[in-house]
Coordinates of C-alpha atoms and ligand atoms in Angstrom, one line a residue:
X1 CA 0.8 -31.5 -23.4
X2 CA -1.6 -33.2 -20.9
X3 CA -5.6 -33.7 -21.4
X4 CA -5.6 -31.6 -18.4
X5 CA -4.9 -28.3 -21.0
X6 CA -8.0 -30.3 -23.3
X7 CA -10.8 -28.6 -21.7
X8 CA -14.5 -27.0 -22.2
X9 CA -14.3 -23.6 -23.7
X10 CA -14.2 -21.3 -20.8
X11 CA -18.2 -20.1 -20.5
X12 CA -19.3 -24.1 -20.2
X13 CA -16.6 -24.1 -17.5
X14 CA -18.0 -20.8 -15.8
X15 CA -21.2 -22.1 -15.5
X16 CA -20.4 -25.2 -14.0
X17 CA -18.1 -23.8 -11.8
X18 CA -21.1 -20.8 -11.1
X19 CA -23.6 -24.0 -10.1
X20 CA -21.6 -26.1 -8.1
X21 CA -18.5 -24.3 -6.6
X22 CA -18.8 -22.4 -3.6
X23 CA -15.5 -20.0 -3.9
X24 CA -13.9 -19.2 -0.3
X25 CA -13.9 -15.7 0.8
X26 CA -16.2 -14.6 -2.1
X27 CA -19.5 -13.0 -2.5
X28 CA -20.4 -16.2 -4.8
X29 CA -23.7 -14.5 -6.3
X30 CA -21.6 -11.7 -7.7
X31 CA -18.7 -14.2 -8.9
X32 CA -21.5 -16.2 -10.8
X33 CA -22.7 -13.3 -13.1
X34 CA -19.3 -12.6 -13.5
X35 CA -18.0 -15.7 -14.2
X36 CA -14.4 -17.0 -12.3
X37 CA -11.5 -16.7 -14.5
X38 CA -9.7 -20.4 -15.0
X39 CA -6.2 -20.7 -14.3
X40 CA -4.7 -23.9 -16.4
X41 CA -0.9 -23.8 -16.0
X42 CA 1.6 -22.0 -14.3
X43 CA 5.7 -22.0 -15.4
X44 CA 7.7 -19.8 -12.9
X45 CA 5.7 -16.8 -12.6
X46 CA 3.3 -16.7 -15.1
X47 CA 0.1 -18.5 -15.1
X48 CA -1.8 -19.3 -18.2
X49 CA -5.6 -19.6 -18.4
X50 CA -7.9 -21.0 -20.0
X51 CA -7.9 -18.2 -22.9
X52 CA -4.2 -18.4 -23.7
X53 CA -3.6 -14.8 -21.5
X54 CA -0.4 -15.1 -19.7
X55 CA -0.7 -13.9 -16.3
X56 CA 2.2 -12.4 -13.8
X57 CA 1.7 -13.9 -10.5
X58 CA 3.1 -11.2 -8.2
X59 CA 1.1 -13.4 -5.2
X60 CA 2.4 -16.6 -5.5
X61 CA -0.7 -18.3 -5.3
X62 CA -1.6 -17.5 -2.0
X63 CA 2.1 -16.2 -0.9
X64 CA 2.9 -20.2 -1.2
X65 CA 4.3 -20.6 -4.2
X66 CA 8.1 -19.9 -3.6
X67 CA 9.9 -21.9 -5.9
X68 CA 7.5 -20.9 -9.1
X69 CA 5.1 -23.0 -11.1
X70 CA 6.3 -25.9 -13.1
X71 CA 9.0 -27.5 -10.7
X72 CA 9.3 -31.5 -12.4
X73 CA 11.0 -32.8 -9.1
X74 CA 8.2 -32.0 -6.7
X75 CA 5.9 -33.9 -9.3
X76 CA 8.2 -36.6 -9.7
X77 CA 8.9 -37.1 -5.7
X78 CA 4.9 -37.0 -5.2
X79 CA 4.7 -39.5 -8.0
X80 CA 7.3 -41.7 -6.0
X81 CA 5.9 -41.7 -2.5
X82 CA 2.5 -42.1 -3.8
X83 CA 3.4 -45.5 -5.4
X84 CA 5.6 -46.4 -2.2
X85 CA 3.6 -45.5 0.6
X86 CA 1.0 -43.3 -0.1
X87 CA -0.4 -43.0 3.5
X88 CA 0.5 -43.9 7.0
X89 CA -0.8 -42.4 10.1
X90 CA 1.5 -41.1 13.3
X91 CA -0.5 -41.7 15.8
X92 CA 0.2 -45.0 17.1
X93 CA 3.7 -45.7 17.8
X94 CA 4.6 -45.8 13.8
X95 CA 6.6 -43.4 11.4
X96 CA 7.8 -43.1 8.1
X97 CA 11.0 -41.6 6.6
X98 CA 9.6 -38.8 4.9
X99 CA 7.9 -37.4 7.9
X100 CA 11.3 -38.2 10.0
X101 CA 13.5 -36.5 7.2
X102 CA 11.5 -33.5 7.0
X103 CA 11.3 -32.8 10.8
X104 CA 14.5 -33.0 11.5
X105 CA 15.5 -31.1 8.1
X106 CA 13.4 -28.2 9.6
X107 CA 14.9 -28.4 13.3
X108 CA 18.2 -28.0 11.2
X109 CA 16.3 -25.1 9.6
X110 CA 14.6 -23.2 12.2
X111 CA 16.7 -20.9 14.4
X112 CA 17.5 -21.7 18.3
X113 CA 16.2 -24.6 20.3
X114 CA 13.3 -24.6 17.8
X115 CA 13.5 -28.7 17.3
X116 CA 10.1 -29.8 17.4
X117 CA 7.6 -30.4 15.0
X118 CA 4.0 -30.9 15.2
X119 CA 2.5 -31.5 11.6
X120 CA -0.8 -29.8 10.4
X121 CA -2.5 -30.4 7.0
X122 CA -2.4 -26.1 7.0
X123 CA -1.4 -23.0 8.6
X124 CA -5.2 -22.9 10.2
X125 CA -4.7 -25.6 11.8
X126 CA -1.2 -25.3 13.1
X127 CA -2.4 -22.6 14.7
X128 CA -5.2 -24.4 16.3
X129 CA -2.6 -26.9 17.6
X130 CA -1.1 -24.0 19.0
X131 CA -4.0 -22.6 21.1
X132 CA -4.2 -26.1 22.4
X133 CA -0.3 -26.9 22.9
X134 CA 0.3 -23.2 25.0
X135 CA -2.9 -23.8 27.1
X136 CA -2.0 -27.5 27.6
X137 CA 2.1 -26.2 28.4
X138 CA 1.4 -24.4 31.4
X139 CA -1.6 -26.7 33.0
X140 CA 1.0 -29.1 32.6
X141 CA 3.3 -26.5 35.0
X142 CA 0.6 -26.3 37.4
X143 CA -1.1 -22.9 35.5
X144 CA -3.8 -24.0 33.7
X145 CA -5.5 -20.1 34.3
X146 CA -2.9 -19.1 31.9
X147 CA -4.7 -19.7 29.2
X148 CA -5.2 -16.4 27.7
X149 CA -3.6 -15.4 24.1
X150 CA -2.9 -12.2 22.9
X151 CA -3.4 -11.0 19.2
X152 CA -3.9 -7.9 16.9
X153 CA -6.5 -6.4 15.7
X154 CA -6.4 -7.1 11.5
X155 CA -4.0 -10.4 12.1
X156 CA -4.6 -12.8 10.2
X157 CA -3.7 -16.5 11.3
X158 CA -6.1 -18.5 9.5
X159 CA -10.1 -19.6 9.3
X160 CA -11.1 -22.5 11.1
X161 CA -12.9 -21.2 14.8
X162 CA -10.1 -21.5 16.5
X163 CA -7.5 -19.6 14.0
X164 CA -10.0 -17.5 13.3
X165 CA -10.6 -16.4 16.6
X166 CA -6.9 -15.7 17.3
X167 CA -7.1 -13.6 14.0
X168 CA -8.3 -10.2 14.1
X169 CA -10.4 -9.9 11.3
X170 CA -14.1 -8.3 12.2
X171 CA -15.2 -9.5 9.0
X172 CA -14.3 -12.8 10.5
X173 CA -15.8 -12.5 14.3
X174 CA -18.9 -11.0 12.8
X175 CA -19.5 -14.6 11.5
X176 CA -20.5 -17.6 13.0
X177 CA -20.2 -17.2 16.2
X178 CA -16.3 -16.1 17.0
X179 CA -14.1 -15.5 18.7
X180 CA -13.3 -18.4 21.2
X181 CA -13.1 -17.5 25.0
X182 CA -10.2 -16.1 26.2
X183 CA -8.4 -14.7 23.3
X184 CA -7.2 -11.0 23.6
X185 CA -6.9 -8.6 20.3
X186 CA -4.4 -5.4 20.8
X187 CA -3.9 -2.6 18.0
X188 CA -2.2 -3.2 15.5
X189 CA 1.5 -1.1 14.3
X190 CA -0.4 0.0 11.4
X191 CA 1.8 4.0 11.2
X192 CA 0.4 5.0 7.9
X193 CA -3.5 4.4 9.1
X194 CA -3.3 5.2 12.7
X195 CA -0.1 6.9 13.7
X196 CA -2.0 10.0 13.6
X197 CA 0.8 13.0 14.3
X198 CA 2.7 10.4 16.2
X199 CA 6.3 9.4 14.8
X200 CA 6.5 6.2 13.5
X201 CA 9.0 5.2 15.9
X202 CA 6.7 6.5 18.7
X203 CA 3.8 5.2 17.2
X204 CA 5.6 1.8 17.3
X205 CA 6.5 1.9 20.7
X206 CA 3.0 2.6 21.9
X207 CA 1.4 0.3 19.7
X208 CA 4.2 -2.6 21.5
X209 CA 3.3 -1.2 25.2
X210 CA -0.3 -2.0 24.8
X211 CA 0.9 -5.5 24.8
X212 CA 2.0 -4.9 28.2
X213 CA -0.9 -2.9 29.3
X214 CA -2.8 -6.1 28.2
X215 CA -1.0 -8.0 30.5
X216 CA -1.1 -6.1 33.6
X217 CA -4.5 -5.7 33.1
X218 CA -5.5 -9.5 32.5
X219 CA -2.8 -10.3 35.2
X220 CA -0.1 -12.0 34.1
X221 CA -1.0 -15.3 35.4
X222 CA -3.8 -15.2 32.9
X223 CA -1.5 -14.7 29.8
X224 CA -0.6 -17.8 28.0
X225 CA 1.5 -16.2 25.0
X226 CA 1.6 -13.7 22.2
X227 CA 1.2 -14.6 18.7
X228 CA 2.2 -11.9 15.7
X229 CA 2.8 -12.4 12.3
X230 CA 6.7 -10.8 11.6
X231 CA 5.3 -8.8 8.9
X232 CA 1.2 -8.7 8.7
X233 CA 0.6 -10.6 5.8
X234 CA -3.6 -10.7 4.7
X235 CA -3.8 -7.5 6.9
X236 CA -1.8 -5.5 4.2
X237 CA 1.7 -6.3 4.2
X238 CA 1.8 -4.2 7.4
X239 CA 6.0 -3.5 8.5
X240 CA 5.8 -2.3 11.6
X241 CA 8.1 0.8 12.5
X242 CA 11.6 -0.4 13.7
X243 CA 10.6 0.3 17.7
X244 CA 7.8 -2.5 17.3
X245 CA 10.1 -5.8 17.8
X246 CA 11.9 -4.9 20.4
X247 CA 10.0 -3.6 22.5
X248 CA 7.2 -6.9 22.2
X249 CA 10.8 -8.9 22.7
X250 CA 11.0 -7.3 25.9
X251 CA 7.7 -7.8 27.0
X252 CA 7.1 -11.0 26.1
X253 CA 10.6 -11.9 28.4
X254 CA 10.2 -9.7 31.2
X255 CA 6.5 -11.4 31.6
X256 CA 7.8 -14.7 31.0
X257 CA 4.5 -15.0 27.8
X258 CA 5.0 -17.2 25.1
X259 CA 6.1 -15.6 21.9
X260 CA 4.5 -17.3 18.9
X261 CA 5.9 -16.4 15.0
X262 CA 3.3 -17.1 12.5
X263 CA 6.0 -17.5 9.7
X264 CA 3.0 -18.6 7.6
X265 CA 3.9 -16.6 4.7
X266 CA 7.1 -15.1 6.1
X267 CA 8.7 -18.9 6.8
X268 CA 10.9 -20.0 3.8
X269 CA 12.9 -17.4 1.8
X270 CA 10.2 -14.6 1.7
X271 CA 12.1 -11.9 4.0
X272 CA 15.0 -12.5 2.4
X273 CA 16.0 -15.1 5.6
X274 CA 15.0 -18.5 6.1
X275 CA 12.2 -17.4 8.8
X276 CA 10.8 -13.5 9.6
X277 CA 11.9 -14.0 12.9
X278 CA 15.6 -14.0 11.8
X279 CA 14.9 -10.6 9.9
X280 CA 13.2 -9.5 12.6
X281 CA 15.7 -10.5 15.1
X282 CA 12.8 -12.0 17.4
X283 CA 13.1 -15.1 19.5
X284 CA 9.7 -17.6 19.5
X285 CA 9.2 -20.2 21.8
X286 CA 6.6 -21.2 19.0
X287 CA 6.9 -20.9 14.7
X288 CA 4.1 -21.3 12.6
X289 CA 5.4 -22.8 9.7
X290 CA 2.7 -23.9 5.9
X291 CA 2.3 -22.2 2.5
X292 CA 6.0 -21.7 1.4
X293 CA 7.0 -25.0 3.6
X294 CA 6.2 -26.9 0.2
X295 CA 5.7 -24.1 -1.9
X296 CA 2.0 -25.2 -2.3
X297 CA 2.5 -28.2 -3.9
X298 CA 1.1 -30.3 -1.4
X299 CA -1.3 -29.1 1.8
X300 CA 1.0 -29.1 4.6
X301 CA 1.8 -27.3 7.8
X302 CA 2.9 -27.6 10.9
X303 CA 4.1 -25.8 14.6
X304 CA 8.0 -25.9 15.3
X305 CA 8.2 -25.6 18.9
X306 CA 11.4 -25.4 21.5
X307 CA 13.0 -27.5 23.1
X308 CA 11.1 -26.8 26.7
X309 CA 7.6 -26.7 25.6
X310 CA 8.5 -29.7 24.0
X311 CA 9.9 -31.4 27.1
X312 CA 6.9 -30.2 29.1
X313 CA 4.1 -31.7 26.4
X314 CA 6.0 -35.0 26.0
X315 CA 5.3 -35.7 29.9
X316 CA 1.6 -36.9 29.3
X317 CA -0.3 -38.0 26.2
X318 CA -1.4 -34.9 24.1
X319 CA -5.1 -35.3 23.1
X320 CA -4.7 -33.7 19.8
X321 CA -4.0 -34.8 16.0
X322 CA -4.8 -34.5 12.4
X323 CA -5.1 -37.7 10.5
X324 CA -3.0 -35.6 7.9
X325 CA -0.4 -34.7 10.5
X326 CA 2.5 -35.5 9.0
X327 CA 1.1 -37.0 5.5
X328 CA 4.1 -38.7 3.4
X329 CA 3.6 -37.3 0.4
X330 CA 3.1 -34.1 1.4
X331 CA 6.1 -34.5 3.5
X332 CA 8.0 -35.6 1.1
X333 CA 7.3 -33.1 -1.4
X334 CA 8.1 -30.0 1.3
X335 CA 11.1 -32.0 1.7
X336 CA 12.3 -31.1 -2.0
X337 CA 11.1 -28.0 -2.1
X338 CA 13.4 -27.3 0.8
X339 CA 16.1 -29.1 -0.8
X340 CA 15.6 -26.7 -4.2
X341 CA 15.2 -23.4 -1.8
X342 CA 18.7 -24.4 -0.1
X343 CA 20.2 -25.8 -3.2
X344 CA 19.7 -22.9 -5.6
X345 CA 20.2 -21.0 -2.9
X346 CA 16.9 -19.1 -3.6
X347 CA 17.2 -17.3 -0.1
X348 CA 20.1 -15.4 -1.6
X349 CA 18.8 -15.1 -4.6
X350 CA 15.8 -13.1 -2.3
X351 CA 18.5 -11.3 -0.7
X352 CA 21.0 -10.3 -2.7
X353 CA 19.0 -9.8 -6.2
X354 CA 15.7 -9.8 -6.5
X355 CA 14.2 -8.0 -3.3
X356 CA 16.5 -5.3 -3.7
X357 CA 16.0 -5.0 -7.3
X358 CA 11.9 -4.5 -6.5
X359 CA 12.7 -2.3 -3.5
X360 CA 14.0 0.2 -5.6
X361 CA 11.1 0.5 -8.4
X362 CA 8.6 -0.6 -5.7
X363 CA 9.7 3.1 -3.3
X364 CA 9.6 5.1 -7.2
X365 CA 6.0 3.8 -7.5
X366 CA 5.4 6.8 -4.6
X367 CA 5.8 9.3 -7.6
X368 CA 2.2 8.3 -8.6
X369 CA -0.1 10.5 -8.2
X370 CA -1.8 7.6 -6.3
X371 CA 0.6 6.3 -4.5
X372 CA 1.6 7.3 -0.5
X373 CA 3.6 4.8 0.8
X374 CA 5.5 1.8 -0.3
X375 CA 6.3 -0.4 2.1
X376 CA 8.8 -4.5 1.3
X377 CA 10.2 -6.4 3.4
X378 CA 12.5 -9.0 1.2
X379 CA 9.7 -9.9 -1.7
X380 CA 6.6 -8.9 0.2
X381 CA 5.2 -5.1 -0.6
X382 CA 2.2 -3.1 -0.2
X383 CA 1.8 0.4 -1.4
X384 CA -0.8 2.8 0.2
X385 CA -3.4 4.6 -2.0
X386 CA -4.3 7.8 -1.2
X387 CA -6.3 11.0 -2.8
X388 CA -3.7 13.3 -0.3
X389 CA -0.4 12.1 0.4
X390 CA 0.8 14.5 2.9
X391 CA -2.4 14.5 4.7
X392 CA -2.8 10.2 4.5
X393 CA -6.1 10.4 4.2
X394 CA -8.4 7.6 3.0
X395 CA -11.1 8.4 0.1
X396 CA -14.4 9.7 0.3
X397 CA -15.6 6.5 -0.7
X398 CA -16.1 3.2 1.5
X399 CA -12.7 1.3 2.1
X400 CA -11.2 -1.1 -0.5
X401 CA -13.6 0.3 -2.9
X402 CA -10.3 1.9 -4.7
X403 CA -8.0 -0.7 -3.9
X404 CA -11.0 -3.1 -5.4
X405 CA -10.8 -1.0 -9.0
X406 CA -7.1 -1.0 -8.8
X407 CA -6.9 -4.7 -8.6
X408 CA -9.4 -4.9 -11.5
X409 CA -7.2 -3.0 -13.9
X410 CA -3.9 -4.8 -12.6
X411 CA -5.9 -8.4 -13.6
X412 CA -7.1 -6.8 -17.0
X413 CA -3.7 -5.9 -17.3
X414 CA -2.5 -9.6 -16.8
X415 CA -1.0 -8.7 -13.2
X416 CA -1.8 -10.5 -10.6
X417 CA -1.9 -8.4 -7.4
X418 CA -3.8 -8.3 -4.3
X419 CA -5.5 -5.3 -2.8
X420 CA -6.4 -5.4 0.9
X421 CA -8.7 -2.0 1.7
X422 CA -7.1 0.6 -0.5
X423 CA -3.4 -0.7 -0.1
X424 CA -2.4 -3.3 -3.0
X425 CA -0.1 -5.9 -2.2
X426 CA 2.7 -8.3 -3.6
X427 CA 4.5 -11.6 -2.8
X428 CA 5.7 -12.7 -5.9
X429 CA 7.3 -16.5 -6.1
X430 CA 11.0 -15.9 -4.9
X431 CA 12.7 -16.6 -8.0
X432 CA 11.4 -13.7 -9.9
X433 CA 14.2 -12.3 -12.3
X434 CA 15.1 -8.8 -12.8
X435 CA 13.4 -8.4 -16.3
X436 CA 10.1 -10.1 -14.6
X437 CA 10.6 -7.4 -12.1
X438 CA 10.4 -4.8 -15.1
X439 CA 7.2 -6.4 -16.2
X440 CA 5.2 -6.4 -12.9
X441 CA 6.2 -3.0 -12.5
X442 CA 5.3 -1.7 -16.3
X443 CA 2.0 -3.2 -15.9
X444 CA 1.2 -1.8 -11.9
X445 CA 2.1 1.5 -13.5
X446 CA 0.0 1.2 -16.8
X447 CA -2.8 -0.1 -13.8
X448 CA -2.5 2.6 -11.3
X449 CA -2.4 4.9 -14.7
X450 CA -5.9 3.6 -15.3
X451 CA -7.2 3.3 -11.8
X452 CA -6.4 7.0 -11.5
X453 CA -8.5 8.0 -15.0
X454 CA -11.3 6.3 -13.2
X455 CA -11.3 7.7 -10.3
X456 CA -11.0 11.3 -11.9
X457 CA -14.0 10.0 -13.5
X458 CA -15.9 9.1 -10.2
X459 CA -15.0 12.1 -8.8
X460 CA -13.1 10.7 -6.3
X461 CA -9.8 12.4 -6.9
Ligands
LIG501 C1 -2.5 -18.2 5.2 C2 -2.2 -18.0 6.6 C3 -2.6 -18.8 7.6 C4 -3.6 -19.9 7.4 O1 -3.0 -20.9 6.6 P1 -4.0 -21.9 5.8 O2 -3.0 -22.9 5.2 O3 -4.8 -21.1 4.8 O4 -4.9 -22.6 6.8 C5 -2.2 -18.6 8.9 N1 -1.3 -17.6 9.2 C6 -0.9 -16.7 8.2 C7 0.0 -15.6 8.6 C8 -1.3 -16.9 6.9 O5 -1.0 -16.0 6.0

């Protein structure tokens, strides 16, 4: 193997990580006594660290890595375009086939008049290009008061100010001054937390109407668009009833509001169709597209956006840019890993195999003492933790402080799974096999077994 696997013994590389890496999203005091666990190979699903433990990755990374670890062509294609052109800007009347290839390989992709791409270096700022692009749409039409966006509450659409701010995260607001002017946050279609006594199909429909409520009460000449994540992703893995999509279809056309689909993480196999919005059955005028775009191989993302906002924006020079917009290698390693997801026909594979494989031993985890609801859409899952099922009530302790001990055992246990609150979550690379399936499941039982032991300990069952 490479000198990369020739390393410190783990501690030395603790330390230094403890001294001079700051870890995003982390309470970096705590992670220092604790020491950061180092990750030094991945193959498929499994990650290896730096102790020899082999590790099921049942979040892809970050919800990015669809293909699995170890793919040789997406080195070997970085490789290339490094040596051949390793940069070159867009922004002056230049371009370069990678960046052409891949744009119009995802206009074949994307569904409708979606033809357009605008490249970001991530998913944040994509959706930073958006705030600008919808604003800058219609005071190109003569509407420039229709600059207001509508959110949800607990969406999550990335972390730079602006993406932040359209994100609905109070963790987030609460620092550094956000969110941006004019940006709107509805409730979310979260059943199992707030639908009260209400059906979920009711509950859905109510939790769409407030959408329209928004917009009679801003006026709809304030309204600029919608954005919504097909399934919440960060937020929980939040599906919301079957009512939800519809209904915000209807709005969204009757008003005449830009629909925006951040297909962040549901983009590229992970519903078990090419986008969310095809599962969903949901038009946008605007697609989000990073993470699973390259399978996070390379920092890339980018805003797919129809035919007519196109038109419209193309009229005058559009003040806006990334110096990585459109990077070549990074384009022209997304480009593979599309060729490999259509190829090996991977979205199928989602389909037809492996999502209903999990589905079926994801709903039996319910029979855990633990467990209240399960919840997948193609290969992304959350189940619900609860002390009383029937009653779905949350624990008499503060929230995520079960989910948090949950996700220790699962990561003791060499399983890699999220918890968000007290629901734990999964969006494992799309070609998990069956008998990986098995695995992730025997070891989120032998996890929840041990989560529950503790919490009989604490008192808190
Ligand atoms: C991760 C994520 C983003 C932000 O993408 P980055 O590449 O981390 O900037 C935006 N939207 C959704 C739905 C995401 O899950």
């Amino acid at each position: 193997m490479s000198s990369i696997t020739n390393h410190l013994p783990t501690a030395e590389l603790q330390a230094l990580d403890a001294a001079h890496h700051m870890h995003p999203f982390t309470a970096n005091g705590g992670l220092a006594q604790k020491g950061a666990r180092v990750i030094t190979s991945g193959n498929g699903v499994m990650l290896t660290d730096s102790e020899g433990a082999q590790i099921l990755d049942a979040m892809a990374g970050l919800w990015c890595v669809n293909i699995g670890y170890g793919r040789e062509e997406l080195a070997d294609v970085a490789a290339r375009q490094m040596r051949e052109l390793p940069f070159y800007n867009t922004f002056f009347q230049t371009t370069h086939t990678p960046v052409i290839a891949l744009a119009a390989k995802l206009a074949e992709l994307a569904p409708g008049d979606l033809n357009n791409v605008f490249f970001a270096g991530s998913g944040s700022e994509a959706n930073d290009t958006n705030i600008r692009m919808v604003r800058h749409y219609w005071a190109m039409q003569g509407k420039p008061q229709k600059s207001v966006i509508i959110s949800r509450k607990n969406a999550y659409h990335g972390s730079t100010v602006g993406s932040g701010s359209l994100g609905g995260m109070s963790g987030m607001h609460a620092q550094g001054g956000l969110p941006i002017p004019d940006i709107h946050h509805i409730n979310q279609p979260n059943w199992w937390s707030e639908g009260g006594e209400m059906s979920p199909e009711d509950f859905g429909r109510a939790r769409a109407q407030e959408l329209e409520q928004a917009i009679l009460d801003l006026g709809e000449d304030r309204v600029a668009a919608f954005i919504a994540e097909p399934v919440q992703g960060a937020g929980g893995v939040i599906v919301a009833p079957d009512s939800y999509w519809p209904e915000i279809q209807r709005i969204c056309d009757k008003y005449e509001i830009l629909l925006i689909a951040d297909e962040v993480i549901c983009g590229f196999g992970r519903t078990g169709e090419w986008f969310g919005s095809q599962t969903l059955n949901i038009r946008p005028d605007v697609m989000t597209i990073a993470k699973g775009l390259s399978s996070g191989y390379a920092p890339i993302g980018g805003s797919i956006v129809s035919d007519e906002i196109a038109s419209v924006i193309a009229q005058d020079e559009f003040n806006h840019g990334y110096t990585y917009s459109g990077h070549p290698v990074a384009s022209a390693v997304a480009l593979e890993n599309l060729r490999i997801l259509e190829e090996e026909d991977i979205v199928g594979h989602v389909r037809n195999i492996a999502a209903p494989y999990l589905q079926e031993k994801w709903q039996a985890l319910t029979e855990h003492p633990l467990v209240g609801e399960a919840k997948m859409v193609g290969l992304m899952g959350s189940i619900a933790l609860t002390p009383d099922k029937s009653a779905r009530v949350p624990f008499k302790a503060e929230a995520g402080t079960v989910g948090y001990i949950c996700r220790e055992r699962c990561f003791a246990n060499n399983l890699i799974m999220r918890h968000v609150g007290d629901r734990m979550i999964v969006s494992p690379p799309l070609v998990i096999q069956p008998d990986e399936i098995d695995l992730l499941i025997e070891r989120a039982w032998k996890s929840l077994d041990e989560c529950h032991s503790e919490l009989r300990k604490e008192g808190l069952v």
